[in-house]
């Protein structure tokens, strides 16, 4: 299964792919330079020093019959033109969210809703982020009740595995009607 890991700039997409991948992940990270000033919005992620400029790629075998190929999307607006190509053939997606900047999740949610691609929301817990219930996040993001929302830690392999398993179960349920 091809799965996208998407969300706003700095929400933990590269971290999640790296934490869960059973292979050394392919990363296209570059150092953020002064050229991004005025182009990229670093609000809330001022200490971020690198950014994905194309994609991240990882793989995880769930069991003998289920292998997930993970494609992390770039989060900056100027690289969103790549999303259509990355989404080609994707069965589903994880939208990572950051409660300090929930508004950065809207573009990814809209992208998948418009294309009919099933997704789950993983609320990546940052140490200085406000905590909200899944229902509060659902209301803030205006999500359908059927879309799974999980609290997660993108650095933790088991936490990421739980998000991906929930997504797989959700996609199967959607397919069965």
PDB file of C-alpha atoms in Angstrom:
ATOM      1  CA  UNK A   1       0.000   0.000   0.000  1.00  0.00           C
ATOM      2  CA  UNK A   2       1.240   3.451  -0.910  1.00  0.00           C
ATOM      3  CA  UNK A   3       0.613   5.865   1.961  1.00  0.00           C
ATOM      4  CA  UNK A   4       1.345   9.587   2.103  1.00  0.00           C
ATOM      5  CA  UNK A   5       2.485  11.330   5.268  1.00  0.00           C
ATOM      6  CA  UNK A   6       1.383  14.926   4.875  1.00  0.00           C
ATOM      7  CA  UNK A   7       0.739  18.092   6.809  1.00  0.00           C
ATOM      8  CA  UNK A   8       2.046  21.574   7.288  1.00  0.00           C
ATOM      9  CA  UNK A   9       5.625  22.726   7.487  1.00  0.00           C
ATOM     10  CA  UNK A  10       7.435  21.384  10.550  1.00  0.00           C
ATOM     11  CA  UNK A  11       4.740  19.019  11.876  1.00  0.00           C
ATOM     12  CA  UNK A  12       7.003  15.937  11.950  1.00  0.00           C
ATOM     13  CA  UNK A  13       6.537  14.185   8.597  1.00  0.00           C
ATOM     14  CA  UNK A  14      10.236  13.433   8.057  1.00  0.00           C
ATOM     15  CA  UNK A  15      10.536  12.379  11.695  1.00  0.00           C
ATOM     16  CA  UNK A  16       7.601   9.964  11.389  1.00  0.00           C
ATOM     17  CA  UNK A  17       8.874   8.322   8.207  1.00  0.00           C
ATOM     18  CA  UNK A  18      12.318   7.933   9.795  1.00  0.00           C
ATOM     19  CA  UNK A  19      10.961   6.559  13.070  1.00  0.00           C
ATOM     20  CA  UNK A  20       8.853   3.815  11.496  1.00  0.00           C
ATOM     21  CA  UNK A  21      10.778   2.818   8.372  1.00  0.00           C
ATOM     22  CA  UNK A  22      12.464  -0.584   8.443  1.00  0.00           C
ATOM     23  CA  UNK A  23      14.926   0.642   5.817  1.00  0.00           C
ATOM     24  CA  UNK A  24      17.160   3.677   5.945  1.00  0.00           C
ATOM     25  CA  UNK A  25      14.721   6.354   4.755  1.00  0.00           C
ATOM     26  CA  UNK A  26      15.366   8.339   1.620  1.00  0.00           C
ATOM     27  CA  UNK A  27      15.318  12.011   2.538  1.00  0.00           C
ATOM     28  CA  UNK A  28      15.537  15.111   0.381  1.00  0.00           C
ATOM     29  CA  UNK A  29      16.231  17.578   3.157  1.00  0.00           C
ATOM     30  CA  UNK A  30      18.107  20.787   2.565  1.00  0.00           C
ATOM     31  CA  UNK A  31      19.301  23.470   4.942  1.00  0.00           C
ATOM     32  CA  UNK A  32      16.971  26.434   5.292  1.00  0.00           C
ATOM     33  CA  UNK A  33      18.851  29.512   4.117  1.00  0.00           C
ATOM     34  CA  UNK A  34      18.170  33.228   4.091  1.00  0.00           C
ATOM     35  CA  UNK A  35      16.642  32.732   0.617  1.00  0.00           C
ATOM     36  CA  UNK A  36      13.551  31.337   2.327  1.00  0.00           C
ATOM     37  CA  UNK A  37      13.020  34.642   4.172  1.00  0.00           C
ATOM     38  CA  UNK A  38       9.781  36.165   2.972  1.00  0.00           C
ATOM     39  CA  UNK A  39       8.941  32.983   1.033  1.00  0.00           C
ATOM     40  CA  UNK A  40       8.476  30.343   3.745  1.00  0.00           C
ATOM     41  CA  UNK A  41       6.473  30.955   6.896  1.00  0.00           C
ATOM     42  CA  UNK A  42       8.613  29.843   9.850  1.00  0.00           C
ATOM     43  CA  UNK A  43       6.085  31.013  12.438  1.00  0.00           C
ATOM     44  CA  UNK A  44       6.056  28.492  15.255  1.00  0.00           C
ATOM     45  CA  UNK A  45       9.065  26.575  13.890  1.00  0.00           C
ATOM     46  CA  UNK A  46      11.720  29.275  14.071  1.00  0.00           C
ATOM     47  CA  UNK A  47      14.386  26.787  15.243  1.00  0.00           C
ATOM     48  CA  UNK A  48      13.829  24.457  12.267  1.00  0.00           C
ATOM     49  CA  UNK A  49      17.046  24.285  10.239  1.00  0.00           C
ATOM     50  CA  UNK A  50      16.186  21.862   7.407  1.00  0.00           C
ATOM     51  CA  UNK A  51      13.254  21.252   5.108  1.00  0.00           C
ATOM     52  CA  UNK A  52      12.072  18.504   2.762  1.00  0.00           C
ATOM     53  CA  UNK A  53      12.268  19.749  -0.821  1.00  0.00           C
ATOM     54  CA  UNK A  54      10.804  16.738  -2.651  1.00  0.00           C
ATOM     55  CA  UNK A  55       9.841  13.734  -0.541  1.00  0.00           C
ATOM     56  CA  UNK A  56      10.790  11.288   2.164  1.00  0.00           C
ATOM     57  CA  UNK A  57      10.474   7.571   1.485  1.00  0.00           C
ATOM     58  CA  UNK A  58      10.324   4.639   3.872  1.00  0.00           C
ATOM     59  CA  UNK A  59       8.903   1.140   4.076  1.00  0.00           C
ATOM     60  CA  UNK A  60       7.380  -0.947   6.831  1.00  0.00           C
ATOM     61  CA  UNK A  61       6.177  -4.517   6.716  1.00  0.00           C
ATOM     62  CA  UNK A  62       3.071  -4.919   8.860  1.00  0.00           C
ATOM     63  CA  UNK A  63       2.811  -8.657   8.159  1.00  0.00           C
ATOM     64  CA  UNK A  64       3.515 -11.064   5.286  1.00  0.00           C
ATOM     65  CA  UNK A  65       0.555  -9.723   3.337  1.00  0.00           C
ATOM     66  CA  UNK A  66       0.817  -6.014   4.079  1.00  0.00           C
ATOM     67  CA  UNK A  67       3.739  -3.743   3.235  1.00  0.00           C
ATOM     68  CA  UNK A  68       3.358   0.019   3.490  1.00  0.00           C
ATOM     69  CA  UNK A  69       5.388   2.317   1.264  1.00  0.00           C
ATOM     70  CA  UNK A  70       5.517   5.705   2.946  1.00  0.00           C
ATOM     71  CA  UNK A  71       5.930   8.932   1.032  1.00  0.00           C
ATOM     72  CA  UNK A  72       6.420  12.041   3.141  1.00  0.00           C
ATOM     73  CA  UNK A  73       5.308  15.199   1.377  1.00  0.00           C
ATOM     74  CA  UNK A  74       7.067  18.552   1.541  1.00  0.00           C
ATOM     75  CA  UNK A  75       5.276  20.949   3.856  1.00  0.00           C
ATOM     76  CA  UNK A  76       6.172  24.321   2.403  1.00  0.00           C
ATOM     77  CA  UNK A  77       3.645  25.957   0.096  1.00  0.00           C
ATOM     78  CA  UNK A  78       6.187  26.394  -2.702  1.00  0.00           C
ATOM     79  CA  UNK A  79       6.648  22.602  -2.999  1.00  0.00           C
ATOM     80  CA  UNK A  80       2.963  21.644  -3.013  1.00  0.00           C
ATOM     81  CA  UNK A  81       3.018  21.192  -6.783  1.00  0.00           C
ATOM     82  CA  UNK A  82       4.671  17.818  -6.026  1.00  0.00           C
ATOM     83  CA  UNK A  83       1.680  16.540  -4.053  1.00  0.00           C
ATOM     84  CA  UNK A  84      -0.357  15.534  -7.127  1.00  0.00           C
ATOM     85  CA  UNK A  85       2.456  13.298  -8.368  1.00  0.00           C
ATOM     86  CA  UNK A  86       3.106  11.854  -4.925  1.00  0.00           C
ATOM     87  CA  UNK A  87      -0.609  11.140  -4.463  1.00  0.00           C
ATOM     88  CA  UNK A  88      -0.850   9.160  -7.707  1.00  0.00           C
ATOM     89  CA  UNK A  89      -1.647   5.573  -6.672  1.00  0.00           C
ATOM     90  CA  UNK A  90      -1.851   6.358  -2.958  1.00  0.00           C
ATOM     91  CA  UNK A  91      -4.463   4.388  -1.063  1.00  0.00           C
ATOM     92  CA  UNK A  92      -4.484   6.674   1.935  1.00  0.00           C
ATOM     93  CA  UNK A  93      -2.703   9.283   3.979  1.00  0.00           C
ATOM     94  CA  UNK A  94      -1.734  10.374   7.455  1.00  0.00           C
ATOM     95  CA  UNK A  95      -2.204  14.089   8.046  1.00  0.00           C
ATOM     96  CA  UNK A  96       0.079  15.108  10.884  1.00  0.00           C
ATOM     97  CA  UNK A  97      -1.145  18.040  12.935  1.00  0.00           C
ATOM     98  CA  UNK A  98       0.459  20.318  15.503  1.00  0.00           C
ATOM     99  CA  UNK A  99      -1.923  21.846  18.070  1.00  0.00           C
ATOM    100  CA  UNK A 100       0.213  24.988  18.194  1.00  0.00           C
ATOM    101  CA  UNK A 101      -0.603  25.556  14.510  1.00  0.00           C
ATOM    102  CA  UNK A 102      -3.717  23.555  13.607  1.00  0.00           C
ATOM    103  CA  UNK A 103      -4.385  25.906  10.694  1.00  0.00           C
ATOM    104  CA  UNK A 104      -1.409  24.351   8.867  1.00  0.00           C
ATOM    105  CA  UNK A 105      -3.454  21.132   8.562  1.00  0.00           C
ATOM    106  CA  UNK A 106      -6.273  22.585   6.474  1.00  0.00           C
ATOM    107  CA  UNK A 107      -4.480  22.429   3.110  1.00  0.00           C
ATOM    108  CA  UNK A 108      -3.612  18.728   3.500  1.00  0.00           C
ATOM    109  CA  UNK A 109      -7.108  17.835   4.697  1.00  0.00           C
ATOM    110  CA  UNK A 110      -8.659  19.718   1.763  1.00  0.00           C
ATOM    111  CA  UNK A 111      -6.257  18.022  -0.662  1.00  0.00           C
ATOM    112  CA  UNK A 112      -7.279  14.510   0.397  1.00  0.00           C
ATOM    113  CA  UNK A 113     -10.984  15.284   0.782  1.00  0.00           C
ATOM    114  CA  UNK A 114     -11.180  16.759  -2.738  1.00  0.00           C
ATOM    115  CA  UNK A 115      -9.517  13.656  -4.201  1.00  0.00           C
ATOM    116  CA  UNK A 116     -11.496  11.145  -2.162  1.00  0.00           C
ATOM    117  CA  UNK A 117      -8.328   9.745  -0.560  1.00  0.00           C
ATOM    118  CA  UNK A 118      -8.999   8.332   2.908  1.00  0.00           C
ATOM    119  CA  UNK A 119      -6.877   9.740   5.682  1.00  0.00           C
ATOM    120  CA  UNK A 120      -6.404   9.755   9.397  1.00  0.00           C
ATOM    121  CA  UNK A 121      -5.140  12.638  11.508  1.00  0.00           C
ATOM    122  CA  UNK A 122      -2.178  12.080  13.796  1.00  0.00           C
ATOM    123  CA  UNK A 123      -1.836  14.866  16.347  1.00  0.00           C
ATOM    124  CA  UNK A 124       1.896  14.993  16.952  1.00  0.00           C
ATOM    125  CA  UNK A 125       2.521  15.859  20.580  1.00  0.00           C
ATOM    126  CA  UNK A 126       5.131  18.549  20.958  1.00  0.00           C
ATOM    127  CA  UNK A 127       6.332  19.248  24.510  1.00  0.00           C
ATOM    128  CA  UNK A 128       5.239  22.904  24.480  1.00  0.00           C
ATOM    129  CA  UNK A 129       1.965  22.409  22.608  1.00  0.00           C
ATOM    130  CA  UNK A 130      -1.461  22.840  24.171  1.00  0.00           C
ATOM    131  CA  UNK A 131      -3.347  19.587  24.713  1.00  0.00           C
ATOM    132  CA  UNK A 132      -6.814  19.135  23.304  1.00  0.00           C
ATOM    133  CA  UNK A 133      -9.164  16.183  23.204  1.00  0.00           C
ATOM    134  CA  UNK A 134      -9.674  14.389  19.903  1.00  0.00           C
ATOM    135  CA  UNK A 135     -13.193  15.851  19.802  1.00  0.00           C
ATOM    136  CA  UNK A 136     -11.835  19.391  20.190  1.00  0.00           C
ATOM    137  CA  UNK A 137      -9.342  18.729  17.365  1.00  0.00           C
ATOM    138  CA  UNK A 138     -12.133  17.234  15.230  1.00  0.00           C
ATOM    139  CA  UNK A 139     -14.255  20.351  15.710  1.00  0.00           C
ATOM    140  CA  UNK A 140     -11.346  22.733  15.061  1.00  0.00           C
ATOM    141  CA  UNK A 141     -10.465  20.904  11.828  1.00  0.00           C
ATOM    142  CA  UNK A 142     -14.151  20.429  10.882  1.00  0.00           C
ATOM    143  CA  UNK A 143     -13.644  16.689  10.310  1.00  0.00           C
ATOM    144  CA  UNK A 144     -16.267  14.082   9.599  1.00  0.00           C
ATOM    145  CA  UNK A 145     -16.933  11.809  12.594  1.00  0.00           C
ATOM    146  CA  UNK A 146     -15.644   8.789  10.659  1.00  0.00           C
ATOM    147  CA  UNK A 147     -12.126  10.199  10.146  1.00  0.00           C
ATOM    148  CA  UNK A 148      -9.868   8.671  12.806  1.00  0.00           C
ATOM    149  CA  UNK A 149      -7.875  11.049  14.998  1.00  0.00           C
ATOM    150  CA  UNK A 150      -5.055   9.791  17.202  1.00  0.00           C
ATOM    151  CA  UNK A 151      -2.607  11.481  19.508  1.00  0.00           C
ATOM    152  CA  UNK A 152       0.911  10.390  18.583  1.00  0.00           C
ATOM    153  CA  UNK A 153       4.613  10.998  18.952  1.00  0.00           C
ATOM    154  CA  UNK A 154       6.267  11.070  15.529  1.00  0.00           C
ATOM    155  CA  UNK A 155       9.590  10.102  17.145  1.00  0.00           C
ATOM    156  CA  UNK A 156       8.210   6.873  18.599  1.00  0.00           C
ATOM    157  CA  UNK A 157       8.054   3.786  16.356  1.00  0.00           C
ATOM    158  CA  UNK A 158       5.139   2.150  18.202  1.00  0.00           C
ATOM    159  CA  UNK A 159       3.142   5.367  18.212  1.00  0.00           C
ATOM    160  CA  UNK A 160       3.654   5.717  14.442  1.00  0.00           C
ATOM    161  CA  UNK A 161       2.743   2.060  13.959  1.00  0.00           C
ATOM    162  CA  UNK A 162      -0.549   2.660  15.771  1.00  0.00           C
ATOM    163  CA  UNK A 163      -1.397   5.565  13.475  1.00  0.00           C
ATOM    164  CA  UNK A 164      -0.614   3.501  10.373  1.00  0.00           C
ATOM    165  CA  UNK A 165      -2.583   0.472  11.577  1.00  0.00           C
ATOM    166  CA  UNK A 166      -5.567   2.698  12.332  1.00  0.00           C
ATOM    167  CA  UNK A 167      -5.297   4.164   8.834  1.00  0.00           C
ATOM    168  CA  UNK A 168      -5.146   0.675   7.261  1.00  0.00           C
ATOM    169  CA  UNK A 169      -8.225  -0.427   9.237  1.00  0.00           C
ATOM    170  CA  UNK A 170     -10.072   2.746   8.249  1.00  0.00           C
ATOM    171  CA  UNK A 171      -9.233   2.267   4.560  1.00  0.00           C
ATOM    172  CA  UNK A 172     -10.471  -1.336   4.672  1.00  0.00           C
ATOM    173  CA  UNK A 173     -13.705  -0.250   6.378  1.00  0.00           C
ATOM    174  CA  UNK A 174     -14.230   2.470   3.740  1.00  0.00           C
ATOM    175  CA  UNK A 175     -13.620   0.005   0.919  1.00  0.00           C
ATOM    176  CA  UNK A 176     -16.157  -2.446   2.323  1.00  0.00           C
ATOM    177  CA  UNK A 177     -18.749   0.311   2.523  1.00  0.00           C
TER     178      UNK A 177
END
